[in-house]
Short mmCIF file of C-alpha atoms in Angstrom, two decimals:
data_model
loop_
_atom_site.label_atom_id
_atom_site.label_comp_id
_atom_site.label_asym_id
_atom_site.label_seq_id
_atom_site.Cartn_x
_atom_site.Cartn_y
_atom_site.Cartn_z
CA UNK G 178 0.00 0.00 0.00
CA UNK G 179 1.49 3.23 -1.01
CA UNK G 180 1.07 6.55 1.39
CA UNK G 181 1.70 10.04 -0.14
CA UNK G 182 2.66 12.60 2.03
CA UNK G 183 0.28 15.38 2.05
CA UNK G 184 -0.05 18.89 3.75
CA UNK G 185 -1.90 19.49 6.46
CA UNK G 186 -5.79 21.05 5.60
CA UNK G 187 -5.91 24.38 4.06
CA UNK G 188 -8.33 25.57 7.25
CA UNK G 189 -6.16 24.12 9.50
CA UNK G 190 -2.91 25.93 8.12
CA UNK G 191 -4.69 28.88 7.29
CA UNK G 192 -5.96 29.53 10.93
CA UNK G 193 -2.56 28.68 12.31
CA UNK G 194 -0.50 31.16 9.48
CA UNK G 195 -3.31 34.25 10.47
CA UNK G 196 -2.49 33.75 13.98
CA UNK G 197 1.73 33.34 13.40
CA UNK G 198 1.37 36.56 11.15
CA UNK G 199 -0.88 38.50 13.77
CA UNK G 200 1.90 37.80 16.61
CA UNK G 201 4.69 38.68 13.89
CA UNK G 202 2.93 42.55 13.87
CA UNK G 203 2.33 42.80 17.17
CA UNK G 204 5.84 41.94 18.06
CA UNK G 205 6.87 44.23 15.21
CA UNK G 206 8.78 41.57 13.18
CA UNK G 207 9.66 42.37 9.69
CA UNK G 208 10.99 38.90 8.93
CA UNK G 209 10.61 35.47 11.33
CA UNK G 210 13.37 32.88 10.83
CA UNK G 211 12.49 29.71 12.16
CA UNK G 212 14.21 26.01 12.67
CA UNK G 213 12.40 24.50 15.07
CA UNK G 214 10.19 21.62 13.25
CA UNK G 215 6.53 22.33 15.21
CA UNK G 216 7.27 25.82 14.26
CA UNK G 217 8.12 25.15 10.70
CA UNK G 218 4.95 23.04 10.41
CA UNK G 219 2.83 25.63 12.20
CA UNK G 220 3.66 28.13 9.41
CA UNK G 221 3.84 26.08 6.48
CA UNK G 222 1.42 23.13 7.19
CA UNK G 223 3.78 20.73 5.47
CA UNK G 224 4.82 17.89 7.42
CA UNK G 225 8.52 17.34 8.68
CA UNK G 226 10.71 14.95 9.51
CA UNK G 227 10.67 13.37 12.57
CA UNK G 228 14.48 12.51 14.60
CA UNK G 229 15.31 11.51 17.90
CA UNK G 230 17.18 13.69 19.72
CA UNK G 231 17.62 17.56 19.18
CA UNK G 232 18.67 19.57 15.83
CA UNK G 233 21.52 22.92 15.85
CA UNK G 234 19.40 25.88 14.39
CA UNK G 235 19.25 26.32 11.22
CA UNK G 236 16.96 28.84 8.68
CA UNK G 237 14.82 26.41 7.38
CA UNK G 238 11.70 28.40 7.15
CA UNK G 239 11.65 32.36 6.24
CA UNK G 240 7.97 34.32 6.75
CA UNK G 241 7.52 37.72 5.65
CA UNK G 242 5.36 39.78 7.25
CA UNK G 243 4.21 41.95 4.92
CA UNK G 244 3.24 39.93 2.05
CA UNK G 245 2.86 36.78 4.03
CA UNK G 246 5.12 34.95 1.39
CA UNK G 247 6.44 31.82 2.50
CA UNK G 248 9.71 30.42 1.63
CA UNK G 249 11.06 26.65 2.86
CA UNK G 250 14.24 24.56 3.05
CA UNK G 251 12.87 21.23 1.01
CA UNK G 252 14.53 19.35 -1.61
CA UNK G 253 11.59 18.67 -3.22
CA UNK G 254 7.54 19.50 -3.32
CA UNK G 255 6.22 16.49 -1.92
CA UNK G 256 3.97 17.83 1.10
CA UNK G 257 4.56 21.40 0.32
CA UNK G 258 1.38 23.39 0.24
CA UNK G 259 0.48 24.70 -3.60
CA UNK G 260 0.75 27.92 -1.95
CA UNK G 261 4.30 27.82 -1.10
CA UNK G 262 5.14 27.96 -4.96
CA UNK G 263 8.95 25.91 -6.25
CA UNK G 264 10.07 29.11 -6.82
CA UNK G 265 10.24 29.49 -2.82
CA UNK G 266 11.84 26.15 -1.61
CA UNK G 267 15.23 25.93 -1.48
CA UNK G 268 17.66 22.92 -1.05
CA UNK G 269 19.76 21.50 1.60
CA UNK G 270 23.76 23.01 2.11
CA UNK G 271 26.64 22.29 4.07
CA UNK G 272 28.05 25.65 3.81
CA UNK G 273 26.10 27.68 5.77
CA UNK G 274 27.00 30.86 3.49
CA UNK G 275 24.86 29.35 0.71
CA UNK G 276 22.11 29.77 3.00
CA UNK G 277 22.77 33.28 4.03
CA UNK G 278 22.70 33.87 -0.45
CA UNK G 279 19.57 32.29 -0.41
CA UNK G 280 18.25 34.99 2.37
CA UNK G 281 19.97 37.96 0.65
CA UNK G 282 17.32 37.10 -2.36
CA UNK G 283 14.22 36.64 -0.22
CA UNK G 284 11.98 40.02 -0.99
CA UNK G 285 12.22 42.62 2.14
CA UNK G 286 15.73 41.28 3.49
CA UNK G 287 17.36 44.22 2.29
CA UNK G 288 15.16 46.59 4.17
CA UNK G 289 13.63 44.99 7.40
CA UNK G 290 13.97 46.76 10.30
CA UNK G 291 13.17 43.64 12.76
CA UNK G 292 14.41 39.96 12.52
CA UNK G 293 13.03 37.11 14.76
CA UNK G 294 14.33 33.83 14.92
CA UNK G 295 13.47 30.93 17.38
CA UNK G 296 16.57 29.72 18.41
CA UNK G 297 20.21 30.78 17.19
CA UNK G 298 23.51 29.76 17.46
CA UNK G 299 26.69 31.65 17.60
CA UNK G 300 27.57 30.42 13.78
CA UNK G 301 24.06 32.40 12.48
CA UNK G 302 23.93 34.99 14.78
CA UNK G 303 27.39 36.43 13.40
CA UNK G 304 25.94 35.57 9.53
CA UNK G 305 22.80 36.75 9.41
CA UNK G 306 23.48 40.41 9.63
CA UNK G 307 24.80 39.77 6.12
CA UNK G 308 21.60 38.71 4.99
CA UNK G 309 19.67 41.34 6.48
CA UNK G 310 21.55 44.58 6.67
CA UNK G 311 19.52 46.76 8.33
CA UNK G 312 17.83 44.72 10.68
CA UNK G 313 18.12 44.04 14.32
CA UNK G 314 18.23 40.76 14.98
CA UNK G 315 15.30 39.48 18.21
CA UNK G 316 13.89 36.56 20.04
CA UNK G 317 11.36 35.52 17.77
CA UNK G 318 10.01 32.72 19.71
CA UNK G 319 7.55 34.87 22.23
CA UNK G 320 5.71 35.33 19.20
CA UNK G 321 5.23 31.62 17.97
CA UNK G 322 4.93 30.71 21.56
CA UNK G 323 1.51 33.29 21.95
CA UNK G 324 0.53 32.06 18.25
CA UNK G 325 0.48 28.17 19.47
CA UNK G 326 -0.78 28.31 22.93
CA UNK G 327 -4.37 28.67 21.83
CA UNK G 328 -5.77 26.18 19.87
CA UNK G 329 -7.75 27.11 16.78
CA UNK G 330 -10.58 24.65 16.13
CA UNK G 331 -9.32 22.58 13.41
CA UNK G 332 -6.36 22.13 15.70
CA UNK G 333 -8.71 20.60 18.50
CA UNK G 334 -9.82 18.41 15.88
CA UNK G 335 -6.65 17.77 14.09
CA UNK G 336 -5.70 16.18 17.33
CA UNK G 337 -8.28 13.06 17.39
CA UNK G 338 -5.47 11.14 15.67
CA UNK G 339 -3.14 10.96 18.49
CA UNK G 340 -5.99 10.97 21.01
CA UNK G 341 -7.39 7.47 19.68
CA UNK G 342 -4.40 6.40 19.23
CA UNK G 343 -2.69 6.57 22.99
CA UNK G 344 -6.34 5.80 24.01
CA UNK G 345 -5.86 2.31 21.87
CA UNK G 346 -2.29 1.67 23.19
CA UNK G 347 -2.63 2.27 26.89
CA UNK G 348 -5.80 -0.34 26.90
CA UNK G 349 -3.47 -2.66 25.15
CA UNK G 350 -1.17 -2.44 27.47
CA UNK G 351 -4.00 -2.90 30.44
CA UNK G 352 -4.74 -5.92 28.61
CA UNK G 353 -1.47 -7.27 29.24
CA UNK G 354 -1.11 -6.42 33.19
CA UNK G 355 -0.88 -9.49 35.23
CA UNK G 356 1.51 -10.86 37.79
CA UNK G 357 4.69 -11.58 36.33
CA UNK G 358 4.76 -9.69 33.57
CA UNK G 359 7.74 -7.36 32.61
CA UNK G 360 7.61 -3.66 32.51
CA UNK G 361 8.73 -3.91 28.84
CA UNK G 362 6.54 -6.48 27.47
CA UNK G 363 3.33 -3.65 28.52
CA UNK G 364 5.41 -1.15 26.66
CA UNK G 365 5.63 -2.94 24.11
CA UNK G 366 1.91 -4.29 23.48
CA UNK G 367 1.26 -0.40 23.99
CA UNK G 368 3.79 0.46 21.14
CA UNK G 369 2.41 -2.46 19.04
CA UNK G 370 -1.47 -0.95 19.58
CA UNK G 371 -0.31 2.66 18.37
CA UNK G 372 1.92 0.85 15.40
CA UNK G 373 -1.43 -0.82 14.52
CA UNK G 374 -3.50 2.34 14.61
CA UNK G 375 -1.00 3.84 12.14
CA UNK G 376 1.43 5.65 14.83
CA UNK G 377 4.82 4.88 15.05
CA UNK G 378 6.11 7.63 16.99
CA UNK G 379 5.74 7.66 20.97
CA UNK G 380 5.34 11.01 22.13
CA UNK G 381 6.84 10.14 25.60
CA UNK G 382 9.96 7.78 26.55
CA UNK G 383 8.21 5.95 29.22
CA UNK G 384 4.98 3.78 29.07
CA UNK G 385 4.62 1.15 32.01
CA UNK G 386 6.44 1.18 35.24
CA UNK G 387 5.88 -0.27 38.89
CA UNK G 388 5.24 2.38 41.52
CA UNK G 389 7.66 2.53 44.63
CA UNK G 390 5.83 1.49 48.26
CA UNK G 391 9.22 2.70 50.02
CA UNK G 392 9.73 6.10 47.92
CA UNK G 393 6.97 8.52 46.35
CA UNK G 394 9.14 9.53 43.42
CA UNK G 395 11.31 6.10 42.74
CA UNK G 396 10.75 2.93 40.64
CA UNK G 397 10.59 -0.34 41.37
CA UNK G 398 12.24 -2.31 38.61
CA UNK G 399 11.44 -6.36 37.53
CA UNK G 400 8.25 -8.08 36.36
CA UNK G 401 5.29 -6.93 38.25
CA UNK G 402 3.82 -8.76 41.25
CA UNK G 403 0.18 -9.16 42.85
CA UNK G 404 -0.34 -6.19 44.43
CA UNK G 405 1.59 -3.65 42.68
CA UNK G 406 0.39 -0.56 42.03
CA UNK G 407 2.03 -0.43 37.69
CA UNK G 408 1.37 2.88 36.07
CA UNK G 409 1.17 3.22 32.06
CA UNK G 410 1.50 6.05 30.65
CA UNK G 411 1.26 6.83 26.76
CA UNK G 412 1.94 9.61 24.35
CA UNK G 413 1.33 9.44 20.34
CA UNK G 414 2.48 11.85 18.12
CA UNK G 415 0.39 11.70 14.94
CA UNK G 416 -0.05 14.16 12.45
CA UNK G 417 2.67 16.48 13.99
CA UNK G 418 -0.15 16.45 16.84
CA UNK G 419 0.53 14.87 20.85
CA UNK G 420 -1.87 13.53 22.80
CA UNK G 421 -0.69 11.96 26.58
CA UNK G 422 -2.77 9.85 29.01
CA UNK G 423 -1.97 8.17 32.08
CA UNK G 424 -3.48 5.82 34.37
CA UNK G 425 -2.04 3.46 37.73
CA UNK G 426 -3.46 0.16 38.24
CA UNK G 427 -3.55 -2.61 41.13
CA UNK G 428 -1.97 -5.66 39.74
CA UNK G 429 -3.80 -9.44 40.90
CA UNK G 430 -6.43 -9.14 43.47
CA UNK G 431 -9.15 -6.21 44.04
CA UNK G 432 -8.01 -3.10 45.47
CA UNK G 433 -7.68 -4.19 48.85
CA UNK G 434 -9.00 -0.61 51.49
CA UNK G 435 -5.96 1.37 51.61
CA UNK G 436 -5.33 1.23 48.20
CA UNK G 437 -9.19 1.96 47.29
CA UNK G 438 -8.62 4.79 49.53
CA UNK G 439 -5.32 6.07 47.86
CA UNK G 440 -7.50 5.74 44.43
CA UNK G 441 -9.89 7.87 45.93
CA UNK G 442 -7.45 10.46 46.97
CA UNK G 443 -6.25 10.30 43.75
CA UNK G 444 -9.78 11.09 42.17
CA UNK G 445 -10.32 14.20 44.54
CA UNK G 446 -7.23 15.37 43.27
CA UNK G 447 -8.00 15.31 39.70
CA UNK G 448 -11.33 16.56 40.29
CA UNK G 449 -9.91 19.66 41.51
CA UNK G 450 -7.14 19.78 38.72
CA UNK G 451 -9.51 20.24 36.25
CA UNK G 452 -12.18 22.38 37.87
CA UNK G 453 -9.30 24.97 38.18
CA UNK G 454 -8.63 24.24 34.16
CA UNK G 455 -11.41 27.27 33.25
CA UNK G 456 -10.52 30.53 31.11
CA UNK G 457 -9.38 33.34 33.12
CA UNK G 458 -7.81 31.15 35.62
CA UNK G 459 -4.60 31.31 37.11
CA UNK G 460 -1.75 28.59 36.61
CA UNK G 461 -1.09 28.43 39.79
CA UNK G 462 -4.76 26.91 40.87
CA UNK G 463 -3.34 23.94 39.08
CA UNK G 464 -0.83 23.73 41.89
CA UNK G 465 -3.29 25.13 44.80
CA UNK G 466 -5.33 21.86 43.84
CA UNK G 467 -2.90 19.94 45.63
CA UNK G 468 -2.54 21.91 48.45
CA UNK G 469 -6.36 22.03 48.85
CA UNK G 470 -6.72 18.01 49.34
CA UNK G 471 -3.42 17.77 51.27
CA UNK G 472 -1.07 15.87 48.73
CA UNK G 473 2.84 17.00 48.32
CA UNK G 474 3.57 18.74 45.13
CA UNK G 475 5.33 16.27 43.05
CA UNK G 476 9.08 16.97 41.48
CA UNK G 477 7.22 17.15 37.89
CA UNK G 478 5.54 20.22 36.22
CA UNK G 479 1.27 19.74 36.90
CA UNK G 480 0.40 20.73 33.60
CA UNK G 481 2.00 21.60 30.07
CA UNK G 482 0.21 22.35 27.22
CA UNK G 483 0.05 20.50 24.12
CA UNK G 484 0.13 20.90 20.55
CA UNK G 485 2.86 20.59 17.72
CA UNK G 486 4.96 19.10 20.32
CA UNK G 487 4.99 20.72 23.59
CA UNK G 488 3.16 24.28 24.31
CA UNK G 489 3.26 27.19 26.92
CA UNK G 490 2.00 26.86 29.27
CA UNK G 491 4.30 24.92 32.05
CA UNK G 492 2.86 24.28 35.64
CA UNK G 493 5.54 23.66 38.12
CA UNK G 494 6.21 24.16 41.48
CA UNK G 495 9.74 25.31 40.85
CA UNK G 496 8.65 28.34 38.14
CA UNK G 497 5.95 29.18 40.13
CA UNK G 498 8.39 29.63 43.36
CA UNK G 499 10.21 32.20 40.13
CA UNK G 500 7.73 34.23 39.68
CA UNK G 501 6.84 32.90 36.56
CA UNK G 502 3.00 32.05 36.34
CA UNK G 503 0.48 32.67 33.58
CA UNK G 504 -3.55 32.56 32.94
CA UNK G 505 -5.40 29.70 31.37
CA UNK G 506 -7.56 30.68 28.18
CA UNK G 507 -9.61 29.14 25.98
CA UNK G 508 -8.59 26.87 23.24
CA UNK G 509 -6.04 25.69 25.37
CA UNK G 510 -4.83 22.47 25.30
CA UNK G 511 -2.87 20.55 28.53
CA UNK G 512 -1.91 17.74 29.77
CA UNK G 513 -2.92 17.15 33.39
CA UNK G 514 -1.05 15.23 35.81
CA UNK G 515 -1.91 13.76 39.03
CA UNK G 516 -0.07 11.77 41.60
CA UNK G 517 -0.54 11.04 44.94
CA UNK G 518 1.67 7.90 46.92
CA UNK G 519 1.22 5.78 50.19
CA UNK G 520 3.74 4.21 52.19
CA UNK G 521 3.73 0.31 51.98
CA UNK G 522 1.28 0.71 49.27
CA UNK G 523 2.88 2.78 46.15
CA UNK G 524 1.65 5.87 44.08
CA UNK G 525 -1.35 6.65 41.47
CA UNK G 526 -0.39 8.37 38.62
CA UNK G 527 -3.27 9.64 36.29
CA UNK G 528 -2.35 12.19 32.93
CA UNK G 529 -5.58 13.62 30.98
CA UNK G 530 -5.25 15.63 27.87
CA UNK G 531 -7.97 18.58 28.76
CA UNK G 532 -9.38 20.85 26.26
CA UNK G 533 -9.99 24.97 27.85
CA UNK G 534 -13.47 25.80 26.92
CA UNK G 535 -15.25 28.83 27.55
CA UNK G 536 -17.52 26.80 29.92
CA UNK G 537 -14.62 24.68 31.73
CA UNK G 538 -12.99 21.59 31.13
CA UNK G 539 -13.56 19.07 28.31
CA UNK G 540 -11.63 16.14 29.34
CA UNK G 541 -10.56 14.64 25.82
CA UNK G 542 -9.24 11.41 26.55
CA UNK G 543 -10.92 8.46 27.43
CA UNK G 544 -10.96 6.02 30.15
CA UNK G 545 -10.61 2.29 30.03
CA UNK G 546 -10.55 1.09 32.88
#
């Protein structure tokens, strides 16, 4: 069976170019330089390739403001929107001086005032001057940061894809969970499931792992016993899109009373977690939720928002202490997590990806258990 790679829907890459070219004027950038891939793809709508690992910045992807012109690194069409004409790609180089010949050409380098890029590096940062002249050379990533944190609808929908699909593997992996079975052998029926539904790419490094009854923030490690509390966790990136769910589960017998009560505190935490997910909101009620049922503030961020990889905002204990908070909106995406832990007993761990609305909380990813 053959698959052709095809851009992402003109709506969707429409609504998400308005909104990258409305936060390019009100930052006052002539010209945005990007090379970060969920940025490129954000822009562009054309799908990129996917490596483990991080890539040194490059200019990949040139917007300019004024006539909203387009113009990408690519070797060839294939997934290229029609409206990002041949006459705009260019190729792949070595010597990073054939790139900065490539920007001296792009219409409005000669005379922009203001130059954002999202990342830089000391190589680019001393060439591009010679590309653009006159221009001063700024962080352009505050803008594509306020572009991506709220979700146009076609986004919300765009995301399905990875939604089903770390719904699908993290009930595979339940299916597996019994006494004696390896920590790897759940990841790996999980992995299978999302293979099967088309994914290939885990958005997150780890999927199954047994809780700790002596630590709150350790790992046990072997094959699961009777009685352990195993936590499975899965993230899908499809479409460019991430989607991340979690749930903990009490291997063998029925939740014997402490640990039905440890679920329970588990489910007044969440409760709370997402009734302070509402527009308007602070941040920081995501962390006052576990203050208000009495549970520690884990050593994780409590929220991060989703989207073409990861989005602002990030809930955490430590930036909050900063001074660095923010307010939830609608059209925001996050991922929610959860996690409260019992001596002699271990830790529940529960993730939901949770749309903003402007009436609340739409919890978008299923449950099956």
């Amino acid at each position: 069976m053959a698959t052709e790679v095809l851009p992402d829907p003109p709506s969707l890459r429409t609504g998400r170019r308005e909104r990258a070219l409305a936060q390019m004027e009100a930052h006052d950038l002539d010209i945005l330089v990007l090379g970060r891939q969920a940025n490129i793809r954000y822009v562009t709508g054309a799908p990129q390739l996917w490596i483990a690992g991080t890539r040194p910045f490059g200019p990949m992807c040139v917007v300019v403001r004024a006539t909203g012109a387009i113009y990408l690194n690519s070797t060839d069409d294939e997934g290229v929107p029609d409206e990002i004409g041949r006459d705009h790609l260019y190729g792949l180089a070595w010597n990073p001086m054939t790139l900065v010949e490539v920007l001296k050409h792009i219409d409005g380098a000669a005379t922009a005032r203001r130059v954002g890029t999202d990342a830089i590096t000391p190589t680019f940062a001393a060439l591009l001057p010679e590309a653009f002249p006159r221009a001063e050379l700024v962080d352009g990533e505050p803008a594509m940061r306020t572009a991506r944190r709220v979700k146009t609808a076609d986004e919300i929908a765009a995301m399905g894809p990875a939604l089903r699909v770390a719904d699908r593997g993290l009930a595979a992996a339940l299916a597996e969970l019994r006494p004696g079975v390896s920590e790897r052998t759940l990841a790996g029926a999980a992995l299978e499931a999302m293979a099967a539904g088309g994914v290939s790419t885990p958005a997150t490094q780890d999927v199954a792992w047994v809780t700790s009854r002596e630590h709150p923030w350790r790992r046990c490690h072997g094959d699961v016993r009777a009685g352990d509390l195993v936590a499975l966790a899965v993230g899908a990136l499809a479409d460019g899109y991430v989607a991340e769910v979690a749930r903990t589960f009490q291997v063998g017998d029925p939740a014997n009373g402490a640990a039905r009560q440890l679920f329970g505190r588990s489910e007044a935490l969440c409760d709370k977690m997402i009734a302070a997910c509402r527009p308007g909101a602070p941040t920081v009620g995501l962390l006052a939720a576990y203050e208000a049922v009495g549970e520690p503030l884990p050593p994780i961020p409590v929220a991060h928002g989703l989207g073409l990889g990861f989005d602002p905002p990030v809930v955490s204990e430590t930036l909050s202490a900063a001074g660095e908070f923010d307010r939830l909106e609608a059209g925001m995406v996050l991922a929610v997590s959860g996690y409260v832990w019992q001596e002699g007993i271990g830790g529940v761990f529960r993730r939901d990806t949770v749309h903003i609305t402007d009436g609340g909380a739409e919890v978008l990813t299923g449950d099956p258990s």
